[in-house]
Coordinates of C-alpha atoms (C1' of nucleotides) in Angstrom, one line a residue:
Chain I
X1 CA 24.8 26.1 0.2
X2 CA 25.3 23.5 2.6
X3 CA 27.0 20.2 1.7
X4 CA 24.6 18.6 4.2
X5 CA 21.8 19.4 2.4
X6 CA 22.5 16.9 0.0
X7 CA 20.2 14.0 1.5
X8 CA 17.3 16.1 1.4
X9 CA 17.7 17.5 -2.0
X10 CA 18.1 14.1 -3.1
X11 CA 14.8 12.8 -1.7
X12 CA 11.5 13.2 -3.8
X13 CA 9.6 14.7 -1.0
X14 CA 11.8 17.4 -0.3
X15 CA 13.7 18.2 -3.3
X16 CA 11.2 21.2 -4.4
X17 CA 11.5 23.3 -0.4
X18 CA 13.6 26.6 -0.8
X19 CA 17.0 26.5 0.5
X20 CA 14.9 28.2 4.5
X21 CA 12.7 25.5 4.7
X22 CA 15.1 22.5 3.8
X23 CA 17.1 24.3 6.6
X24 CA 14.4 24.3 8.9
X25 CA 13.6 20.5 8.5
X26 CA 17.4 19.9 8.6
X27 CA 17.5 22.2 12.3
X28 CA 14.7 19.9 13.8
X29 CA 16.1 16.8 12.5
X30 CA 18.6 14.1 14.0
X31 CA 21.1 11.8 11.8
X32 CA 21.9 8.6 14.1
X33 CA 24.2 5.5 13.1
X34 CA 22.9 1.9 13.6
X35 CA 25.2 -0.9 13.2
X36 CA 23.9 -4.4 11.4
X37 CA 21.0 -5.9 13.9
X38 CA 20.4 -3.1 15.7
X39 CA 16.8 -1.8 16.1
X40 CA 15.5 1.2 15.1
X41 CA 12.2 1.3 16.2
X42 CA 10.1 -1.6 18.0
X43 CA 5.6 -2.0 18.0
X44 CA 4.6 -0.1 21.1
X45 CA 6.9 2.3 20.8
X46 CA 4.7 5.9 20.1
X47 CA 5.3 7.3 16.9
X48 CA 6.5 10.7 16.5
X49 CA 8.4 11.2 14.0
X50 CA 9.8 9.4 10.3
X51 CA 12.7 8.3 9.1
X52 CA 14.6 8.8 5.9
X53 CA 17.4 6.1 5.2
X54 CA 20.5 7.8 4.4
X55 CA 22.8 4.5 4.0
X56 CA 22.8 1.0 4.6
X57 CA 19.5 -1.3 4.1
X58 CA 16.2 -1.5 6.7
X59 CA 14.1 -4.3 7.0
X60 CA 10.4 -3.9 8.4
X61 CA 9.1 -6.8 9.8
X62 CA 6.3 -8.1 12.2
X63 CA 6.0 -11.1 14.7
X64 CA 3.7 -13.4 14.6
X65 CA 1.9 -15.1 17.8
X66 CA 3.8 -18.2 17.2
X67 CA 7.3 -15.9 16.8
X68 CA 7.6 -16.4 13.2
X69 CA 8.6 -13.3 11.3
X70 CA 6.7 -11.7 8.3
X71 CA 8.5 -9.9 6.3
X72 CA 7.0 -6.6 5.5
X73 CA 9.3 -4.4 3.4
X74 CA 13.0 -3.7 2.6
X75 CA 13.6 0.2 2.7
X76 CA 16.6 1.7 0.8
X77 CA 18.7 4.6 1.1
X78 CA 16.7 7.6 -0.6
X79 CA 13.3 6.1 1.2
X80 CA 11.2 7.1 4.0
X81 CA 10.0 4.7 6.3
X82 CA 8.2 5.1 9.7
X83 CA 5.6 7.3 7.9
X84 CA 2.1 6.4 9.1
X85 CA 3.5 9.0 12.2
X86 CA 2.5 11.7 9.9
X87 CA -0.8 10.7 10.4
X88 CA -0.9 11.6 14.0
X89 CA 0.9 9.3 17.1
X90 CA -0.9 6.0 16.9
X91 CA 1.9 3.4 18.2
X92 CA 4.4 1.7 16.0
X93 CA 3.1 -1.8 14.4
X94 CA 6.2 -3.4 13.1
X95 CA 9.9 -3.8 14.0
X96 CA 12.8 -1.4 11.8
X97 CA 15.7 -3.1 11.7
X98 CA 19.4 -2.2 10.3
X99 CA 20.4 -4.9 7.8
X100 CA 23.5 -3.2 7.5
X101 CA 25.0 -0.2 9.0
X102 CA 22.7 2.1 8.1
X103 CA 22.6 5.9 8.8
X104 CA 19.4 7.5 9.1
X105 CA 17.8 10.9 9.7
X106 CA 15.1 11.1 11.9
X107 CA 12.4 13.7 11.0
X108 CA 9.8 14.6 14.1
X109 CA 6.6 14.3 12.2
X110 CA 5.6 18.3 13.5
X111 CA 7.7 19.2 10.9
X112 CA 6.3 17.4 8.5
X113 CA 2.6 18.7 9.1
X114 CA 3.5 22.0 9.5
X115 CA 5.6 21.4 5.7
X116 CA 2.2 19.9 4.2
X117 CA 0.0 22.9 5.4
X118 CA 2.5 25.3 3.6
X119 CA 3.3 23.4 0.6
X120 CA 0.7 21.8 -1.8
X121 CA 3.3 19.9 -3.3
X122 CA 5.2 18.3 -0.1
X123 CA 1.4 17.4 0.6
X124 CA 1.1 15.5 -2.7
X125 CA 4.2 13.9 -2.6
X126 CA 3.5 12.5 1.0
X127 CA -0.4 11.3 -0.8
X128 CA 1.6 9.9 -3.6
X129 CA 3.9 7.8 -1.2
X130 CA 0.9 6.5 0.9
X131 CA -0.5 5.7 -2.5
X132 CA 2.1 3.7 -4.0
X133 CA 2.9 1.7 -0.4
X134 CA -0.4 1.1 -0.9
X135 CA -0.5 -0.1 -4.4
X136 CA 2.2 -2.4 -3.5
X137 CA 1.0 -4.4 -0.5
X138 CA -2.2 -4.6 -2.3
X139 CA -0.7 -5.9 -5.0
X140 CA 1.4 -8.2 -3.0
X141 CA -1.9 -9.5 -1.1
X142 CA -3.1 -10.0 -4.3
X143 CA 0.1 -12.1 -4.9
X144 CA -0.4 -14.5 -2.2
X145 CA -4.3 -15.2 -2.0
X146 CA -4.8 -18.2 -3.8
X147 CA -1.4 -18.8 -5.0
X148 CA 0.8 -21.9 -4.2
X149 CA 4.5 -21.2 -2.8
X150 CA 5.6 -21.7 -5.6
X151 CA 4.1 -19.2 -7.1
X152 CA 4.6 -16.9 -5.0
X153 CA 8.4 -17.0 -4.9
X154 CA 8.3 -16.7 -8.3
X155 CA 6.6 -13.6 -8.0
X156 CA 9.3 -12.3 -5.3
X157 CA 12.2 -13.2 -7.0
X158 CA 10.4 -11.2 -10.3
X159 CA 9.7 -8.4 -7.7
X160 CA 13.3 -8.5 -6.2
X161 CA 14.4 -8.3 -9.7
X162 CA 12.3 -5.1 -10.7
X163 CA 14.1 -3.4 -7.7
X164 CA 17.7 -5.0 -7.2
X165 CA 18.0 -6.6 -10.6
X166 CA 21.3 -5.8 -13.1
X167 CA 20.9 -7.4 -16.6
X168 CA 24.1 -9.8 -16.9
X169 CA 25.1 -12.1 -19.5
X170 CA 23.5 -15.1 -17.9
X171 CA 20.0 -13.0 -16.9
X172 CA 19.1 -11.0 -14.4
X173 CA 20.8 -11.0 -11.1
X174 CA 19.7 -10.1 -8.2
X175 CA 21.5 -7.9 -6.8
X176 CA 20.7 -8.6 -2.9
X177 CA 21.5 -11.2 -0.4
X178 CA 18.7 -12.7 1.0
X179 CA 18.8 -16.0 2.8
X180 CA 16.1 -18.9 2.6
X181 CA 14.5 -17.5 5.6
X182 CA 14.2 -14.5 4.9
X183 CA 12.8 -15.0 1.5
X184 CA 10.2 -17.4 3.4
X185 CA 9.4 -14.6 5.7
X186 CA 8.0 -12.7 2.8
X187 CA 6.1 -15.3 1.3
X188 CA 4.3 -16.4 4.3
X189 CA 6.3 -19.9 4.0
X190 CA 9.3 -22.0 5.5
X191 CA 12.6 -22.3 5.2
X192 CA 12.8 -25.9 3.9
X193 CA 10.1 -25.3 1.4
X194 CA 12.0 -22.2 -0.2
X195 CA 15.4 -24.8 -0.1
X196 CA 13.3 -27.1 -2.3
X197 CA 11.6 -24.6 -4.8
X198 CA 14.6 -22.9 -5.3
X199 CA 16.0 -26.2 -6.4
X200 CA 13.7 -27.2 -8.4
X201 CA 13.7 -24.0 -10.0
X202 CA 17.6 -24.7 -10.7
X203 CA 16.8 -28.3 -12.0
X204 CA 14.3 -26.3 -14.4
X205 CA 17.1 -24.1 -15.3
X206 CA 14.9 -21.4 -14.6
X207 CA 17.3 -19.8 -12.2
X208 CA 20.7 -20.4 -11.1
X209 CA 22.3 -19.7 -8.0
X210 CA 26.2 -18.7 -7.0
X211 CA 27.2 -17.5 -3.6
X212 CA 23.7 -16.8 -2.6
X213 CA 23.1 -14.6 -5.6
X214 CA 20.4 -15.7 -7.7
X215 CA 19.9 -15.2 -11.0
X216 CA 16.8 -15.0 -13.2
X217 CA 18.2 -17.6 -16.4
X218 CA 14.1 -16.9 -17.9
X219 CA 13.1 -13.7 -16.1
X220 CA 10.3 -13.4 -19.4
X221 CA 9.4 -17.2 -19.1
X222 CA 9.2 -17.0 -14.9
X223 CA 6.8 -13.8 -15.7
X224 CA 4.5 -16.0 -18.2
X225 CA 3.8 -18.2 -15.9
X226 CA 2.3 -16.1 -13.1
X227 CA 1.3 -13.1 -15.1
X228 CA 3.2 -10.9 -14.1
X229 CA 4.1 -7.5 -16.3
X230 CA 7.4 -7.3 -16.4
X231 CA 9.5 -3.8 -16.7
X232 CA 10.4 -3.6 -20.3
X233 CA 14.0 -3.3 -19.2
X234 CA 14.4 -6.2 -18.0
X235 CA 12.9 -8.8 -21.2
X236 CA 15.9 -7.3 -23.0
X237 CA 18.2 -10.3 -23.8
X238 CA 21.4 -9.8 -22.0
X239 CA 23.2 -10.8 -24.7
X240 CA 22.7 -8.0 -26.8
X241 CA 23.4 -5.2 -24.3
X242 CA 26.2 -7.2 -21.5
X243 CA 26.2 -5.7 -18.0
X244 CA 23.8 -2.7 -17.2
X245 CA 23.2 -1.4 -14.2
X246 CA 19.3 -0.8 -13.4
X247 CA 19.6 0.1 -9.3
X248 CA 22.5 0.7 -7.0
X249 CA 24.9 -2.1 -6.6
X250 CA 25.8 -3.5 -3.3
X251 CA 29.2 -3.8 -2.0
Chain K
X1 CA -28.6 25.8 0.9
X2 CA -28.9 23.4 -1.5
X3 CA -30.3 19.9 0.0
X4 CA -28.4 18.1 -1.9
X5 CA -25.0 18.9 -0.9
X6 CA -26.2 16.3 2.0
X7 CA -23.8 13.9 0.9
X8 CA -20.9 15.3 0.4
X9 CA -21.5 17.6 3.7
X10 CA -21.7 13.6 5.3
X11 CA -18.4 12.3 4.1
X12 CA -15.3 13.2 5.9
X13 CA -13.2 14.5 3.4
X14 CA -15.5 17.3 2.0
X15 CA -17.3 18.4 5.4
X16 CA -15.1 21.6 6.0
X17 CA -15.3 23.1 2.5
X18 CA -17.1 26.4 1.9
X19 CA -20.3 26.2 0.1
X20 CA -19.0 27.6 -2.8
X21 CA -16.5 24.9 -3.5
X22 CA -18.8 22.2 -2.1
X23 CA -20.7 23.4 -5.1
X24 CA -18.2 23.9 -7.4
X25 CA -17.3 19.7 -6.5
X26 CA -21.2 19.0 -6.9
X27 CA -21.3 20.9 -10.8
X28 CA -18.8 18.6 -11.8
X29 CA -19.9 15.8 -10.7
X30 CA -22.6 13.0 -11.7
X31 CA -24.6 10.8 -10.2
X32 CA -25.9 7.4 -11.1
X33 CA -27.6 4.4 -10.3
X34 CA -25.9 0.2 -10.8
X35 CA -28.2 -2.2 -10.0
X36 CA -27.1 -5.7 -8.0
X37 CA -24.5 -7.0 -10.1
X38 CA -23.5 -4.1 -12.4
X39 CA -19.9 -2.9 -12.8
X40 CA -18.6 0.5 -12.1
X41 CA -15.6 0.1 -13.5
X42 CA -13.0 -2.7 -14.3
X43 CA -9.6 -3.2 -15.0
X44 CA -8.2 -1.7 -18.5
X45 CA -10.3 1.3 -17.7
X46 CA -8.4 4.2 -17.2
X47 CA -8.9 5.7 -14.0
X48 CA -9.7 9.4 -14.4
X49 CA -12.2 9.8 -11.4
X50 CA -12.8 9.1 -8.0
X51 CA -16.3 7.9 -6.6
X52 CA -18.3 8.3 -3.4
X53 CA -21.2 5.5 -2.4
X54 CA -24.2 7.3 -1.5
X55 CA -26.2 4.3 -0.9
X56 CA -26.1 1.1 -1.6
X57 CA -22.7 -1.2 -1.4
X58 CA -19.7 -2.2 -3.5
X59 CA -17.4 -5.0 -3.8
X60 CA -13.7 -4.0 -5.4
X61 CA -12.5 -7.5 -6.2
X62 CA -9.8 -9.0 -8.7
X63 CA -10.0 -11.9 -10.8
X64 CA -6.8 -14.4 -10.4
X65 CA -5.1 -16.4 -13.5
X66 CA -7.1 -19.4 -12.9
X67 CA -10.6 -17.5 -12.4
X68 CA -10.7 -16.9 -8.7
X69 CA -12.2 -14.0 -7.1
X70 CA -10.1 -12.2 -4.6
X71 CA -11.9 -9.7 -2.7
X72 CA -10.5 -6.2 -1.8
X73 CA -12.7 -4.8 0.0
X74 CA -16.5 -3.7 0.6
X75 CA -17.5 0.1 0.6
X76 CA -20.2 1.1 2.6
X77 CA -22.3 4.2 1.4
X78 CA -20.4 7.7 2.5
X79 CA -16.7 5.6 1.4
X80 CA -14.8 6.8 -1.3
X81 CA -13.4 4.2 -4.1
X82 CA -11.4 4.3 -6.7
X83 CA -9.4 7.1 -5.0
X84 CA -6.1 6.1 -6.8
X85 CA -7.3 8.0 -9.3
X86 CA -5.9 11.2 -7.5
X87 CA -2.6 10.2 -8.1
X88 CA -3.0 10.2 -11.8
X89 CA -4.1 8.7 -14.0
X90 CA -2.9 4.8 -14.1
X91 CA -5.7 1.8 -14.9
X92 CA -8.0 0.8 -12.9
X93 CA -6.7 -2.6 -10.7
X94 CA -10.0 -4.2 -9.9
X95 CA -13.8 -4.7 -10.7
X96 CA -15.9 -2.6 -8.7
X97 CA -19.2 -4.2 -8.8
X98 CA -22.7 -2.8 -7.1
X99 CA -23.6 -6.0 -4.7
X100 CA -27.3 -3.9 -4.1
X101 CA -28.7 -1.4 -5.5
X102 CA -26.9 1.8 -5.2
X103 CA -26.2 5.1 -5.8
X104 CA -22.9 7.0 -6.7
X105 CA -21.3 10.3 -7.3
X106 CA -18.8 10.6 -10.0
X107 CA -15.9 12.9 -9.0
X108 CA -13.1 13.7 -11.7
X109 CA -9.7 13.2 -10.6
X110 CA -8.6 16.7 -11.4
X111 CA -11.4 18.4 -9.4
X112 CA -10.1 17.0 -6.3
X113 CA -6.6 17.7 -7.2
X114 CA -7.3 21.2 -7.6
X115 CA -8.8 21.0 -4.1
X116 CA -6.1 19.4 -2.6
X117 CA -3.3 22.6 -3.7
X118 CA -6.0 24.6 -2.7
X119 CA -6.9 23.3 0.5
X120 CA -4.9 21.8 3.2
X121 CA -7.1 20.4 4.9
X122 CA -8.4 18.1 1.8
X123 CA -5.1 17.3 1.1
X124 CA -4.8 16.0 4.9
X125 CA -7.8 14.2 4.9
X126 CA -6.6 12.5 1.1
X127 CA -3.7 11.3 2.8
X128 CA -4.9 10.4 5.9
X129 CA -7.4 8.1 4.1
X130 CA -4.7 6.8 1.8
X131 CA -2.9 6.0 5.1
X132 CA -5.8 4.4 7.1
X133 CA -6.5 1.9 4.1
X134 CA -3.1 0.9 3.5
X135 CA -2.6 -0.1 7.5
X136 CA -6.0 -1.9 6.6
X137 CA -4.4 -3.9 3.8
X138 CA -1.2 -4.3 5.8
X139 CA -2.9 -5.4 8.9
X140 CA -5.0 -8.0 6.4
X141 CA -1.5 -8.6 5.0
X142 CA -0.4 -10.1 8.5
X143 CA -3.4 -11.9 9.4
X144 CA -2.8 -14.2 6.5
X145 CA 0.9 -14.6 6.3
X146 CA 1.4 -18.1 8.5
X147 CA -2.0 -18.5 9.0
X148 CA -4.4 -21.4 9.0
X149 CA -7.7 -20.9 7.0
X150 CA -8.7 -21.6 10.3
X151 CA -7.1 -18.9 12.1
X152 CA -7.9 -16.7 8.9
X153 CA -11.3 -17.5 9.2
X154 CA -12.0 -16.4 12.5
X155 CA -9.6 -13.0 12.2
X156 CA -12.2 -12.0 9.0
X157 CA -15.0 -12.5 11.8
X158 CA -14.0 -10.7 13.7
X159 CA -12.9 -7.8 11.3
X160 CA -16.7 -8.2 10.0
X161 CA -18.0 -8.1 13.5
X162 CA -16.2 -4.4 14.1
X163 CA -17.3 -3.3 11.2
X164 CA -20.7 -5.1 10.7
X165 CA -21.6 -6.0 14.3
X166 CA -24.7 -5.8 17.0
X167 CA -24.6 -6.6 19.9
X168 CA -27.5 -8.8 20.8
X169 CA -28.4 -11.2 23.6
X170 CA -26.7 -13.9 21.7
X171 CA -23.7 -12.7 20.9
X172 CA -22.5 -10.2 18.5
X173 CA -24.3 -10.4 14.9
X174 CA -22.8 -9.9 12.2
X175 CA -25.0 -7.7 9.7
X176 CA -24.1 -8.7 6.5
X177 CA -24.9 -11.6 4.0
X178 CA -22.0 -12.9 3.0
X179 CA -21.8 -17.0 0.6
X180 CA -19.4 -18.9 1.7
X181 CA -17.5 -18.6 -1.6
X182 CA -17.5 -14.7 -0.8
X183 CA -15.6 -15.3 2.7
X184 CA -13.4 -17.9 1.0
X185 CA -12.7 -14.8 -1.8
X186 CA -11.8 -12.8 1.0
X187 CA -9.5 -15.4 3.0
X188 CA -7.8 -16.9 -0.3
X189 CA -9.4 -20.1 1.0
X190 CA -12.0 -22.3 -0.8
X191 CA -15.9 -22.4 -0.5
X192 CA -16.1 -26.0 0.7
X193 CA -13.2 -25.7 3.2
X194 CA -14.9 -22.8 4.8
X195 CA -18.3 -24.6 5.2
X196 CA -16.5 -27.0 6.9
X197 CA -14.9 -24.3 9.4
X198 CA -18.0 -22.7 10.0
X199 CA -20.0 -25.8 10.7
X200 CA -16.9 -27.2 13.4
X201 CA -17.3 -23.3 14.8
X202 CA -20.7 -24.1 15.0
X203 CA -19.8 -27.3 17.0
X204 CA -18.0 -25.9 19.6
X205 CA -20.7 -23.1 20.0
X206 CA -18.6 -20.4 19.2
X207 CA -20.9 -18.9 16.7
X208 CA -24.3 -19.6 15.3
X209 CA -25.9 -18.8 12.9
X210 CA -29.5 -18.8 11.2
X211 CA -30.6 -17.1 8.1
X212 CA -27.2 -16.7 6.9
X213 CA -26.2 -14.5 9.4
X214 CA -23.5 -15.6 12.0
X215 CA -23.5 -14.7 15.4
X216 CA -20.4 -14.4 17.3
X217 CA -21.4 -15.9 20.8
X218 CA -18.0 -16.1 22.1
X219 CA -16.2 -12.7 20.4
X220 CA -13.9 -12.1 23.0
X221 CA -12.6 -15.9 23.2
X222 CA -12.4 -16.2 20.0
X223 CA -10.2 -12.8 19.5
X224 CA -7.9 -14.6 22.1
X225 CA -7.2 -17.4 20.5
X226 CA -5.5 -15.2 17.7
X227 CA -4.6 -12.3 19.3
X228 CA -7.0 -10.3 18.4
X229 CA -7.6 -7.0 19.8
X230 CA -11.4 -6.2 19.8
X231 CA -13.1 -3.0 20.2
X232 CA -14.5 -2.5 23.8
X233 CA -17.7 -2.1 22.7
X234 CA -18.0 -5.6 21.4
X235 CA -16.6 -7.1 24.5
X236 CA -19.5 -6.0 26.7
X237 CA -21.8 -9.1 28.2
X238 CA -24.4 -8.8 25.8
X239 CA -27.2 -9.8 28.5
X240 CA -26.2 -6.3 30.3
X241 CA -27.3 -3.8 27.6
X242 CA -29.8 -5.6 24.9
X243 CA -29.4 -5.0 21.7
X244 CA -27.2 -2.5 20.6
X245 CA -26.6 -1.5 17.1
X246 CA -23.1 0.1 16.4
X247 CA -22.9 0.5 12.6
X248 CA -26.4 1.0 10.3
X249 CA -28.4 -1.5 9.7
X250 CA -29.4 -3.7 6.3
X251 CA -32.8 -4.2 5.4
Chain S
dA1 C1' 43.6 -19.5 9.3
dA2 C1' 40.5 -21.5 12.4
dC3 C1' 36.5 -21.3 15.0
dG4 C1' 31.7 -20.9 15.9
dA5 C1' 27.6 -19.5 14.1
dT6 C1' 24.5 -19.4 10.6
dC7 C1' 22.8 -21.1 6.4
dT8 C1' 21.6 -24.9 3.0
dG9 C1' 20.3 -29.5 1.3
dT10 C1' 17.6 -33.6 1.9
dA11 C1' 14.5 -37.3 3.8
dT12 C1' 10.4 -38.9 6.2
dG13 C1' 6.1 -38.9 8.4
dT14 C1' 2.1 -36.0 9.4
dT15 C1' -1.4 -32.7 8.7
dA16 C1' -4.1 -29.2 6.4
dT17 C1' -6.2 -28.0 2.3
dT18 C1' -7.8 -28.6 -2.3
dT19 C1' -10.5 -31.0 -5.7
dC20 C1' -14.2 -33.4 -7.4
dA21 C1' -18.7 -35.0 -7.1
dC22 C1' -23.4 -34.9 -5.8
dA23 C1' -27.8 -34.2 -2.9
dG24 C1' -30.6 -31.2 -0.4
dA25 C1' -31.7 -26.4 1.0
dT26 C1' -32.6 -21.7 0.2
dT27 C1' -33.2 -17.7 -2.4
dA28 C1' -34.4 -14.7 -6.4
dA29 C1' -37.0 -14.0 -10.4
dA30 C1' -40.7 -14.8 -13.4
Chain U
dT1 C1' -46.3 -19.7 -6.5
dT2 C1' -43.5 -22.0 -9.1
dT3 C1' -39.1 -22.5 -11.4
dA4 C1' -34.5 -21.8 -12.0
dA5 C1' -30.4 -20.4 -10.1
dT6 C1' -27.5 -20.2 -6.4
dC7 C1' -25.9 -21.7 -2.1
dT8 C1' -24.8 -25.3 1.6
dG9 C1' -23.4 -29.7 3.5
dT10 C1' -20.7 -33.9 3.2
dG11 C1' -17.4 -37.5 1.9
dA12 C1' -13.4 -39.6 -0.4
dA13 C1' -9.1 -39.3 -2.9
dA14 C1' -5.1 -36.5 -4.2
dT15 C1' -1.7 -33.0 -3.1
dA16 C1' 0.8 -29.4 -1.1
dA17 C1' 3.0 -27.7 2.6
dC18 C1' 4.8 -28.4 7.4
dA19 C1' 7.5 -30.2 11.2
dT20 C1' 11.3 -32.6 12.6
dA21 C1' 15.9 -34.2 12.2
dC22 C1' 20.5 -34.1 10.9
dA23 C1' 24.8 -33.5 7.9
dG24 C1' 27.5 -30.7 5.2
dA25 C1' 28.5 -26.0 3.4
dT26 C1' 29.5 -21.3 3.9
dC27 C1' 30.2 -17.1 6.3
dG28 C1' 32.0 -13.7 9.5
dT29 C1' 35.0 -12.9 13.2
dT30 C1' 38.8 -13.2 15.7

DNA sequence: AACGATCTGTATGTTATTTCACAGATTAAA
DNA sequence: TTTAATCTGTGAAATAACATACAGATCGTT
């Protein structure tokens, strides 16, 4: 078996193929390095074929008309991103972005097709993934109609937490750098706004901040507020258990 | 040939199955009738089964912490809803309420799942729908993020207008009644601040409108001023061709 | 270790949007 | 056709969020 193999095996999609057609895929695929700021794909650019992070961290963003940028997902290593090509070449909509050196395969989307019409279950899976990105920006829109900023960066910081968060002694961390912009990008707000919340958030003892980590001091209290359902894992007072681990740290 | 299959002949997803499984869908399904106002399903339920509109039309909405309405989305009769159900069975996230009269057919979940490993083609159209409404929610994503209710306002008119729209010697008219607190719902605005939109649109003659219906008389300016890009078909000088209906009518 | 670049904190005036309140119009139901 | 319910228009007061401006902190790179 080949050791290369192992980033395919290790995605959801593909971990079911025989050993021929993970071969295949691998044969028609391309694994390119981008360093921190470098673009992997830009709108207008015709898409052929998706992506699957090996290492490092994407963003996916969007441009407004005024040149503000919106936020629309952070992909991690394990994920697919670039997908809608499997739907057939409409053009790109967003901007793919390294965060970080990032290594990525690059899967023309022919491959992909010709995988769903022989396999019911690589045809599920890719359903299943359409379905949950789905889910998830629905539930995000549903996250910012109506709500004030405030609310909603309580909601992303209890989001980032569900997907980078490590139960400490002092709450839950989250375990991603983000700056004030960025975080503002995602909520559809400003800079200086975020500066303030977050602050007042800290005065509230709510969260607490150190070297641009934040932590969630009330992760259960912050989820009240907003109604949002937290993962069991995470209302677990940190106390009782110390440090655990929930995702893959970052350097 | 039964003349009933009609309906599921109509709809995308089920026109290239053999009669016998376009029967075998039909046995196990049901139909029935909600009148204006009833619910089809709500949240809590759990979701064991997909439904197509035959007639009629539906509002998938969500109700906020403070009581607000956010509306999802409006299915027109040969849409599918409640299709998350075909990736198992989770709860239902919204209320999907009959704003007229209509008709639906009740699908179980694991009938369509059995045509989707059974059929590639299914499975392709499953995901390609799954696909197509997530870039819809995505693209709403954008239109909102920096926004002004303003600028909001005048994107949902213009979404309306390609999905809703005439072309008439007055502009492009928009065939649906929609309150004022419905578009707010839809914009995560409020009833009386969209009133006030409306009327300054009014104002400046870029729409009109009488009856409760709007007419866009100035679609293409208006999709300028927010970078909109509008169909071609709505852009033609409306004097040129008369009217000119692109989607079905309302009574 | 020092530099430049990027990020954060804070204040101040301005604007957009919400909230509340009520009157008049329009629609749906009896 | 009449009545009740819902929808629309408008105004004033309160608030949330933005834009702008600048100083100090922190980071990353050399």
């Amino acid at each position: 078996m080949d050791k290369n193999f192992w980033y395919l095996k290790n995605c959801d999609l593909f971990e079911r193929l025989s050993q021929d057609q993970i071969a295949q895929v691998e044969r028609n695929s391309s694994v390119r390095q981008f360093g921190r700021g470098n673009l992997v794909y830009l709108p207008t650019e015709s898409s052929d074929s998706v992506f699957l992070l090996l290492s490092g961290r994407i963003k996916l963003y969007h441009i407004t008309g005024e040149g503000k940028q919106a936020l629309l997902a952070l992909i991690e290593p394990g994920e697919l991103f670039g997908e809608l090509a499997i739907l057939g070449g409409g053009d790109r909509e967003e901007y793919a972005e390294a965060m970080l050196k990032s290594t990525i395969l690059r899967i023309p989307g022919p491959i992909i097709q010709t995988l769903m019409e022989q396999h019911a279950a690589v045809s599920l899976g890719v359903t299943k993934l359409m379905g949950l990105r789905r889910q998830r920006v629905e539930q995000r829109l549903k996250s910012l109609l109506f709500r004030s900023n405030r609310d909603r960066l309580t909601y992303l910081l209890l989001d980032l937490a569900e997907k980078y968060g490590r139960l400490t002694a002092q709450g839950v961390l989250i375990n991603i750098k983000l700056s004030h912009q960025e975080l503002a990008s995602i909520i559809g707000s400003t800079r200086e706004t975020v500066t303030v919340l977050l602050g007042e958030m800290q005065d509230e003892r709510s969260i607490d901040i150190q070297k641009r980590q934040i932590i969630l001091r009330k992760a259960q209290h912050l989820a009240h507020t907003i109604d949002f359902k937290l993962t069991p894992v995470l209302q677990a007072k940190p106390d009782q258990s110390g440090e655990y681990l929930l995702r893959g740290a970052e350097a």
